[in-house]
Coordinates of C-alpha atoms and ligand atoms in Angstrom, one line a residue:
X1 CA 0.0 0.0 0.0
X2 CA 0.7 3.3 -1.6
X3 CA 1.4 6.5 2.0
X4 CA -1.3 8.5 1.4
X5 CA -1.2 12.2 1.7
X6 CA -3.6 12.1 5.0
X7 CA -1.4 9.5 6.7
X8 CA 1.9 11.2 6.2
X9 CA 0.5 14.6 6.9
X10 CA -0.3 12.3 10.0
X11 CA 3.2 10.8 10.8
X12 CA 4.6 14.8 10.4
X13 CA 2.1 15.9 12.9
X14 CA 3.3 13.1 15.5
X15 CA 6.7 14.2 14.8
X16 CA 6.1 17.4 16.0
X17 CA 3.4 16.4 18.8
X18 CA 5.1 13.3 20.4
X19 CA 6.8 14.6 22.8
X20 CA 5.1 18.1 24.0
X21 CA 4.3 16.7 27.6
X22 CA 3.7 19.7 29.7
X23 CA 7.0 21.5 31.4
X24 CA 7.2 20.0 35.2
X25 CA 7.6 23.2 37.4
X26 CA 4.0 24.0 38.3
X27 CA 3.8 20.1 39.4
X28 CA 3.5 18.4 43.0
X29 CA 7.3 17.9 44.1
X30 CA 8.6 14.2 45.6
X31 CA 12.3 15.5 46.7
X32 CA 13.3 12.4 48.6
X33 CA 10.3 10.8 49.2
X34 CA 10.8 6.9 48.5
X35 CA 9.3 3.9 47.9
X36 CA 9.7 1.3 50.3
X37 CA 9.0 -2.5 49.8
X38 CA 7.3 -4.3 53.0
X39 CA 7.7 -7.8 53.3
X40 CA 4.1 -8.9 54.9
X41 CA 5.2 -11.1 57.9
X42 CA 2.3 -11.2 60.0
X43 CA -0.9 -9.6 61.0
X44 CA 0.8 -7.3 63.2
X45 CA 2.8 -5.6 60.5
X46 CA -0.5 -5.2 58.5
X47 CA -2.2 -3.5 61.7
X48 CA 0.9 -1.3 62.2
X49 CA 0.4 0.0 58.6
X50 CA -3.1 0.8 58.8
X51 CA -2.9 2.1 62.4
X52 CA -0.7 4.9 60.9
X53 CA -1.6 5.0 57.0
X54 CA -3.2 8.4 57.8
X55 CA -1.0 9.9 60.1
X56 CA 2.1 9.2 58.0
X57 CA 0.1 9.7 54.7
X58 CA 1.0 6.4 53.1
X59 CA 0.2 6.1 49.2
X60 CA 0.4 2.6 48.8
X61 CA 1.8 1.9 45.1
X62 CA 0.3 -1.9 45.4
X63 CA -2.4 -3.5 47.6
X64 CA -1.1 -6.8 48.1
X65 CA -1.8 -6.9 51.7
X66 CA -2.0 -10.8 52.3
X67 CA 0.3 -12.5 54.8
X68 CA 3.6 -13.3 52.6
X69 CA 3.1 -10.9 49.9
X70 CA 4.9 -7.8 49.3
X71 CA 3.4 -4.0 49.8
X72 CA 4.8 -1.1 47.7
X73 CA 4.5 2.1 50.0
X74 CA 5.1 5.5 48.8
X75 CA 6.1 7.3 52.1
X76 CA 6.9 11.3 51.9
X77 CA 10.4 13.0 52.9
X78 CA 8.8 14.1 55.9
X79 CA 6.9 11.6 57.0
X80 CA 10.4 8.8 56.9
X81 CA 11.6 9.2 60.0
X82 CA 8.1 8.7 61.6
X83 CA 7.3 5.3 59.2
X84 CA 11.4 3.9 60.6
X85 CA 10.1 4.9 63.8
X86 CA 7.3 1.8 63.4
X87 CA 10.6 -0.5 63.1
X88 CA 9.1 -2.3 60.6
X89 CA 11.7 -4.0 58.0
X90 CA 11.7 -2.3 54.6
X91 CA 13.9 -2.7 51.4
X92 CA 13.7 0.8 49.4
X93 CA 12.7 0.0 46.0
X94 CA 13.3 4.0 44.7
X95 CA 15.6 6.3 47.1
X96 CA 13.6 9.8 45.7
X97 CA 10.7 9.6 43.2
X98 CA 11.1 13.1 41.9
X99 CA 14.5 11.9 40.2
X100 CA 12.2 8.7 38.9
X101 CA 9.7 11.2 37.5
X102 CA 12.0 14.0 36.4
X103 CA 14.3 11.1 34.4
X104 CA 10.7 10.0 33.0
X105 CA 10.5 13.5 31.4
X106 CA 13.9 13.7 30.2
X107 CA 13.3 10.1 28.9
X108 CA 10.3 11.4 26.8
X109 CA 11.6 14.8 26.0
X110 CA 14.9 13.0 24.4
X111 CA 13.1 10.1 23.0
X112 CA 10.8 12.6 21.2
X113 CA 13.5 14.3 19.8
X114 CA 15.0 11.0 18.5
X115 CA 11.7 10.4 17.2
X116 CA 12.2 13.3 15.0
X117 CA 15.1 13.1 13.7
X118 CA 14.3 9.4 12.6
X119 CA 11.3 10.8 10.9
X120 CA 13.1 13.6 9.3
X121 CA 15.3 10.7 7.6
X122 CA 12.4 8.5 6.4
X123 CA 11.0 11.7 4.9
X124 CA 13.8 12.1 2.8
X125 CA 14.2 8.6 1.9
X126 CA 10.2 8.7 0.9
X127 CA 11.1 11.7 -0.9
X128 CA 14.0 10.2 -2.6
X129 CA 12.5 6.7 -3.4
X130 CA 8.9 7.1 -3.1
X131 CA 9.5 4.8 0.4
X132 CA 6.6 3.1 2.1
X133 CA 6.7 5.1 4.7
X134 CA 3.0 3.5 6.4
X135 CA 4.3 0.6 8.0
X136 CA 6.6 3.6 10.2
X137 CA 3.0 5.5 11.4
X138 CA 2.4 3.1 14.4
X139 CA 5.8 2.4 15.8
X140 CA 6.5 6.2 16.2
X141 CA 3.1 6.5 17.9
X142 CA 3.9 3.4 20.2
X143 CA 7.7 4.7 20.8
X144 CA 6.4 7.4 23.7
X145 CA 4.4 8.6 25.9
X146 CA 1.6 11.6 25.0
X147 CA -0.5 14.4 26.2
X148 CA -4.4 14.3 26.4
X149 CA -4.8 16.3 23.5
X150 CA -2.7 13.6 21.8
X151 CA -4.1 10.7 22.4
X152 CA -7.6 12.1 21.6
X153 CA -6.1 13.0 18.3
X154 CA -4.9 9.6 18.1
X155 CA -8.2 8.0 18.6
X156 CA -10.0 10.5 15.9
X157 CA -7.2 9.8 13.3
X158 CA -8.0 5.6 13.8
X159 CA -11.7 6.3 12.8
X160 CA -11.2 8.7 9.9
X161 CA -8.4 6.2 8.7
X162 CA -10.6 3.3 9.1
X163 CA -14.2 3.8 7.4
X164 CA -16.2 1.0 8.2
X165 CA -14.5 -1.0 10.5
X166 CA -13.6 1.6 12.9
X167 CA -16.4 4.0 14.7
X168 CA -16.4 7.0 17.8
X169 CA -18.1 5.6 21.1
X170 CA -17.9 7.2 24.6
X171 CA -18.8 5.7 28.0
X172 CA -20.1 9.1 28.9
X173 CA -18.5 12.3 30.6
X174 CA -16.2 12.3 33.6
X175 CA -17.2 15.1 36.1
X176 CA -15.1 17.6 34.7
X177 CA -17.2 16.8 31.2
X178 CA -14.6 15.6 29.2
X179 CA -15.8 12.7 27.3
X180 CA -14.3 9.0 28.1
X181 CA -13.4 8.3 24.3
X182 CA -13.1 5.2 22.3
X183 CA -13.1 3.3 19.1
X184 CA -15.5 0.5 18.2
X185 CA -14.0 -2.3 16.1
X186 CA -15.5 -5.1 14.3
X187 CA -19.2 -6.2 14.0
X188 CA -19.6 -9.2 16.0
X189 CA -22.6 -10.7 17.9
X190 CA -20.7 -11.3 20.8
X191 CA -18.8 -7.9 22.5
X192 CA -15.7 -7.1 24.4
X193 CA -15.1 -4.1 26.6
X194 CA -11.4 -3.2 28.0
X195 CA -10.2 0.3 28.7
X196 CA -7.0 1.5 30.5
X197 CA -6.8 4.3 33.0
X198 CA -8.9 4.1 35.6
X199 CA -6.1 4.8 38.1
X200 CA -4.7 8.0 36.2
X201 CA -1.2 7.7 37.0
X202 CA -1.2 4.5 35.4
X203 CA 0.2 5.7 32.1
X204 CA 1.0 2.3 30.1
X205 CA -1.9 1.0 30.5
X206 CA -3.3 3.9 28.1
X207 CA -0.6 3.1 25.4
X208 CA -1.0 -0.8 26.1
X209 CA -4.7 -0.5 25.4
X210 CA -4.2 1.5 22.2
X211 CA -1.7 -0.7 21.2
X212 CA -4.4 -3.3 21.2
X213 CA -7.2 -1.3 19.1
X214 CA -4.4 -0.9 16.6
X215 CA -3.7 -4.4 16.4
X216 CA -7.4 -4.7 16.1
X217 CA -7.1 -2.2 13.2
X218 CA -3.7 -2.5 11.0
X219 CA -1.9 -5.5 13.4
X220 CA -0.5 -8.6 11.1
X221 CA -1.9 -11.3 12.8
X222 CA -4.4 -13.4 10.4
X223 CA -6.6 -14.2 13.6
X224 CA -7.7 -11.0 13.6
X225 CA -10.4 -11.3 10.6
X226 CA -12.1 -13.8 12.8
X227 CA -12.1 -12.2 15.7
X228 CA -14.0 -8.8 13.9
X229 CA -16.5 -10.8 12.5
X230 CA -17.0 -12.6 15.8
X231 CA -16.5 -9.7 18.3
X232 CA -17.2 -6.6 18.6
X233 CA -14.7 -4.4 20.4
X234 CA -15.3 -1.6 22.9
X235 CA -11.8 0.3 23.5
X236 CA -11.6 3.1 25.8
X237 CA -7.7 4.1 26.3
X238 CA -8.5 6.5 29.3
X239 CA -11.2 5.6 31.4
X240 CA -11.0 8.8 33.9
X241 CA -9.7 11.6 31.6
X242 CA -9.7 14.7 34.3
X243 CA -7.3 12.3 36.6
X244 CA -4.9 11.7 33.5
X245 CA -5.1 15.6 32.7
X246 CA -3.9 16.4 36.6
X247 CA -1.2 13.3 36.0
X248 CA 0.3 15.7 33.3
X249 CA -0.1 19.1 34.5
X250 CA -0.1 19.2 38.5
X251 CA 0.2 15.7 40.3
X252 CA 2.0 12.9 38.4
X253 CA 1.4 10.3 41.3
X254 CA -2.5 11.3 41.2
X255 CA -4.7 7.9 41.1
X256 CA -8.4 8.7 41.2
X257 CA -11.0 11.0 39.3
X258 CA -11.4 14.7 39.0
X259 CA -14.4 14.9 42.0
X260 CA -13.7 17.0 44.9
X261 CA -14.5 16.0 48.1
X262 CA -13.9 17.7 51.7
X263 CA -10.9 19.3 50.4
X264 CA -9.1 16.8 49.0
X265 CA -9.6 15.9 44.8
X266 CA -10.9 12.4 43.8
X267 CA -12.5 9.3 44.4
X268 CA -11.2 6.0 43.8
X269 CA -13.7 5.4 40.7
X270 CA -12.4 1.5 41.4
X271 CA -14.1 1.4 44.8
X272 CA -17.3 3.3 43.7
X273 CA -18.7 0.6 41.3
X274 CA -22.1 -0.4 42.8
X275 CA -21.6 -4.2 44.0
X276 CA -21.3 -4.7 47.2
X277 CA -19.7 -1.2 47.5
X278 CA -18.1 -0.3 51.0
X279 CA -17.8 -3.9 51.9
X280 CA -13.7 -4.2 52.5
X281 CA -10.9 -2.6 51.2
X282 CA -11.6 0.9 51.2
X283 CA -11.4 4.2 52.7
X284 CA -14.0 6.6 54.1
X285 CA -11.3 9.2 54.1
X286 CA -11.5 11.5 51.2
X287 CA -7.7 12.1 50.8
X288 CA -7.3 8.5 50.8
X289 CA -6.0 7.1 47.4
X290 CA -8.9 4.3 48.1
X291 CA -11.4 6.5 48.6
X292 CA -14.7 5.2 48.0
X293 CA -16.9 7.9 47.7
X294 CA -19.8 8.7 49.8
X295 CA -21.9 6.8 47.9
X296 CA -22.0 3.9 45.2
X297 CA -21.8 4.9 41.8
X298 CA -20.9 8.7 43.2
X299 CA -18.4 9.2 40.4
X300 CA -20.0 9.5 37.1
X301 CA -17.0 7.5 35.4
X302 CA -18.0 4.2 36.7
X303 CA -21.1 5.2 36.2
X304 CA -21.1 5.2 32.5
X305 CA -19.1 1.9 32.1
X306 CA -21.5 0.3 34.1
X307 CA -24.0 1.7 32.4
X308 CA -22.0 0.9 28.9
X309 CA -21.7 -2.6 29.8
X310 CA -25.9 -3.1 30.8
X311 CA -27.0 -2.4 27.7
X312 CA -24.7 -5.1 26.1
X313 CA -25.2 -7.7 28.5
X314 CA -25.8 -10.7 28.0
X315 CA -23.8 -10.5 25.1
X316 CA -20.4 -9.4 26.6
X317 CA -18.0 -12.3 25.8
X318 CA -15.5 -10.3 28.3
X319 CA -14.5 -7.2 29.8
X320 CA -10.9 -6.1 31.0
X321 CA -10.0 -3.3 33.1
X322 CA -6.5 -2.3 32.6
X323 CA -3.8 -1.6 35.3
X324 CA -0.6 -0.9 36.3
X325 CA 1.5 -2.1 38.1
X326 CA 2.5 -6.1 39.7
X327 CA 1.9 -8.3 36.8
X328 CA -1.5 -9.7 37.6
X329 CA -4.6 -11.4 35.4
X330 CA -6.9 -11.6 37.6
X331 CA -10.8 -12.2 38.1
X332 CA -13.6 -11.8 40.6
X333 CA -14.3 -11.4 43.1
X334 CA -12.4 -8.3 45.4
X335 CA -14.7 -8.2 48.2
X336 CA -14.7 -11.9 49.2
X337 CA -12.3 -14.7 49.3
X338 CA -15.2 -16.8 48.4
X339 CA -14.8 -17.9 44.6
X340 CA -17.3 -17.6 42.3
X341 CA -18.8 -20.5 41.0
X342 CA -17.2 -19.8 37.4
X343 CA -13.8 -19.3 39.3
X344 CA -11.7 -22.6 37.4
X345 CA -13.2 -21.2 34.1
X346 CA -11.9 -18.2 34.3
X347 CA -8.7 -19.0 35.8
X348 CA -7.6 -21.4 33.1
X349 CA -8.3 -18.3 30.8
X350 CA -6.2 -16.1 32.7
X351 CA -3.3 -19.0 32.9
X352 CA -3.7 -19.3 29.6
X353 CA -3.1 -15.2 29.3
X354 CA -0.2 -15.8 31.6
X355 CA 1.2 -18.8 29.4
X356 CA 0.7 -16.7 26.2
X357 CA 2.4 -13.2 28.1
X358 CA 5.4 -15.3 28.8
X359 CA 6.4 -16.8 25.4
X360 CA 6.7 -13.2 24.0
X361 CA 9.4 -11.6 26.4
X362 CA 9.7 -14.1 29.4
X363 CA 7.3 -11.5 31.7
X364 CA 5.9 -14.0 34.5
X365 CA 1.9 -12.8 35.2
X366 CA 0.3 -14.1 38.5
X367 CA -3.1 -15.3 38.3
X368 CA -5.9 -15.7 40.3
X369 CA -9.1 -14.0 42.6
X370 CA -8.3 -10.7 43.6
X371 CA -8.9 -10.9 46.9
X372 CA -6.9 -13.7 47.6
X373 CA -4.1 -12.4 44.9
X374 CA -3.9 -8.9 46.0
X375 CA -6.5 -8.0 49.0
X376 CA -9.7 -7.1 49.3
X377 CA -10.9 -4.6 47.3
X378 CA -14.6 -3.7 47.2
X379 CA -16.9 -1.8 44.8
X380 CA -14.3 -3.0 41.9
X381 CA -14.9 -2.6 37.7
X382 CA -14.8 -6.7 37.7
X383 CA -16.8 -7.3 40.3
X384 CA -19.7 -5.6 39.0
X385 CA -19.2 -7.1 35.3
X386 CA -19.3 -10.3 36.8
X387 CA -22.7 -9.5 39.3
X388 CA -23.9 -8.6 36.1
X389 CA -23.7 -11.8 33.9
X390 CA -20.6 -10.2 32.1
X391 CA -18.8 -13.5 31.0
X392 CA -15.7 -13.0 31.9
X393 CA -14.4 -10.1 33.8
X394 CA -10.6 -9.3 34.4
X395 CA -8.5 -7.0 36.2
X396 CA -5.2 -7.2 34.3
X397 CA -1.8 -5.2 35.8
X398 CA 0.9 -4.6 33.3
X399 CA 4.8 -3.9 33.9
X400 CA 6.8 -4.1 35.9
X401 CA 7.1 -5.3 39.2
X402 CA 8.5 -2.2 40.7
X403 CA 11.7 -1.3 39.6
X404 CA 10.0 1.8 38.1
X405 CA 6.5 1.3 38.9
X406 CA 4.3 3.7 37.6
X407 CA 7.1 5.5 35.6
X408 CA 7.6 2.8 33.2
X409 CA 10.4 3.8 30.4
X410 CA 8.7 4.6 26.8
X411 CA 11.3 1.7 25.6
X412 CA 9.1 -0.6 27.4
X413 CA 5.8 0.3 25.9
X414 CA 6.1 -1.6 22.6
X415 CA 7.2 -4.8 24.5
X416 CA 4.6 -4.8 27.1
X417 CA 1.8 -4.1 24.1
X418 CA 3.3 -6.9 22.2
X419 CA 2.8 -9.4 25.6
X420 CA -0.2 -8.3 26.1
X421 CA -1.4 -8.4 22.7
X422 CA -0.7 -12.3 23.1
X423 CA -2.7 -12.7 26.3
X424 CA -5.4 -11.0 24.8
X425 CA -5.5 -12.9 21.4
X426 CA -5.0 -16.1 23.9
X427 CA -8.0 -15.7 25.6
X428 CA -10.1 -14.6 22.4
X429 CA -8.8 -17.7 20.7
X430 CA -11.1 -19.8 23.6
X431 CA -13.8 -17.8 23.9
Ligands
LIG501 ZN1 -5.0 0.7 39.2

């Protein structure tokens, strides 16, 4: 196939786009905070942690709060002496988070630059021998990270490039009224619903997610004619857009929606969903990063998917909500370690995700319920699917396992979409 005009006026817009994230200086500052790993020994090491977790202001970067697992704590520069004062045992996983978040900005800024410069040299190669310069369109999308404004470009450009297999949907608005956009693909009786971003400063999961539509769209992989005439896909790459717009312009480390409440800004939308909300695994305090919300279904985000997903049931083959970070596929339920009754068929389809993850780049994914996986977690995105005759719900978390956590390197986002690409396809291929 011939570049057309449109898609290298396209690839010269991304060149000059891809890596305008906004400037850092008007953002929250993390000078020497770090980002301690707990080893959970005992019950008493759990009760010491939530005895304090708002006195010292703990973020907790993972949830894994079960007797043997690890915990990921986010504890501030002033608040370290107070946490070593608990004598509990800690290995520090990152010694100051601002230099993890300042070298992600230098990361994109220079691989955005490289980007360029790349592109400036396939120009003149297209130029000089009328080069195929399409096949280069996606990779320089999937090479780094992008602003709001980007990726909403993004998704417009994959509708108006794909007529008839590609259409505009929205779950709704968030609360600040920015619309929680996606692509439809494929016209299948049976559907499947995934989006990334729920947690805002979860930022693969909104590359790894559209690295999946545009597998949907221009991948290479000859299952993918079946699946459009058997599925139809639902992709939403940011879930709660006014948290991903504070992630890039005031508060990096921000997790949950746009809503203020009692002076502090958000609620967990992932313990808002309205199933068995408020039933473990959640806070009542506003500032809390697991705030629930003073009521189910408070947050309009959740709100809309679960209102999205109604009106398809009982037709949705599956639904994913995307995460980062742990390396997880997991199912229902989060507010009891009581399995459901379809618990073996869906984990042999999340081992078989985890099988499929590992043959691409030797990435080991755990798999299982999530409250016995992680900890409890009420008012969860898979726990409503499921309460809903969803098929199969999962709560999937990406790269890595904490080495840079939330920050994950823009090298790493072609990688993890290719691993997860074969999870996905893995689980189609069964359903
Ligand atoms: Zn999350």
């Amino acid at each position: 196939m011939r570049f057309s005009l449109i898609s290298l006026a396209a690839v010269a817009a991304l060149a000059t786009q891809a890596y305008a994230l906004p400037a850092a200086p008007s953002q929250a500052l993390f000078r020497n905070d770090r980002v301690v790993r707990i080893e959970v020994k005992d019950e008493a090491t759990l009760k010491a942690l939530s005895d304090n977790e708002e006195a010292l202001n703990f973020d907790y970067f993972t949830h894994n709060k079960n007797i043997g697992g690890n915990i990921d704590i986010h504890v501030s520069a002033d608040k370290f002496a107070q946490f070593e004062a608990l004598k509990i045992p800690y290995t520090v996983l990152i010694p100051d988070l601002q230099a993890v978040i300042d070298a992600e900005q230098k990361d994109i800024q220079e691989t955005g630059t490289r980007i360029q410069q790349e592109l400036q040299v396939q120009r003149k190669k297209f130029n000089a021998a009328g080069e195929d310069l399409s096949t280069y369109a996606a990779p320089v999308w999937f090479q780094n990270y992008h602003t709001y404004a980007e990726h909403t470009a993004w998704i417009n450009t994959q509708i108006s490039q794909n007529p008839g297999k590609a259409s505009a949907i929205s779950f709704g608005n968030s609360s600040q009224g920015r619309p929680q956009a996606g692509i439809k693909i494929g016209n299948g009786p049976n559907h499947v619903v995934f989006h990334g971003t729920q947690h805002s400063r979860e930022w693969i999961t909104t590359m790894v997610v559209e690295y999946i539509a545009d597998q949907l769209l221009t991948g290479s992989d000859p299952r993918v004619a079946g699946y459009l005439s058997k599925f139809t896909f639902h992709v939403v790459p940011i879930m709660n857009p006014d948290g991903f717009v504070i992630t890039q312009t005031s508060n990096r480390m921000h997790r949950k929606n746009g809503q203020t409440n009692g002076g502090c800004v958000g609620t967990d939308t992932n313990r808002n969903w309205g199933y068995q909300w408020n039933t473990g695994g959640t806070s009542n305090n506003p500032c809390s990063d697991t705030y629930r919300g003073p009521k189910a279904f408070s947050s309009p985000e959740a709100t809309n998917v679960a209102n999205y997903l109604k009106a398809l049931v009982p037709n949705v083959a599956m639904y994913i909500d995307v995460h980062s970070y742990s390396q997880l596929w997991m199912t229902p339920w989060g507010y009891t370690g009581t399995r459901p009754s379809n618990y073996n068929y869906l984990l042999g389809l999340a081992n078989t995700a985890a099988n499929a993850i590992k043959a691409v780049h030797g990435m080991s994914f755990r798999t299982g319920d999530i409250y016995n996986t992680i900890y409890p977690a009420s008012g969860n995105s898979a726990d409503f699917a499921q309460s809903i005759g969803v098929k199969v719900p999962f709560a999937v978390e990406l790269r890595d396992k904490g080495q840079y956590g939330f920050n994950l390197p823009a090298n790493q986002i072609i990688p993890s979409g290719e691993e997860t690409w074969a999870g996905f396809a893995a689980v189609l291929d069964k359903l």
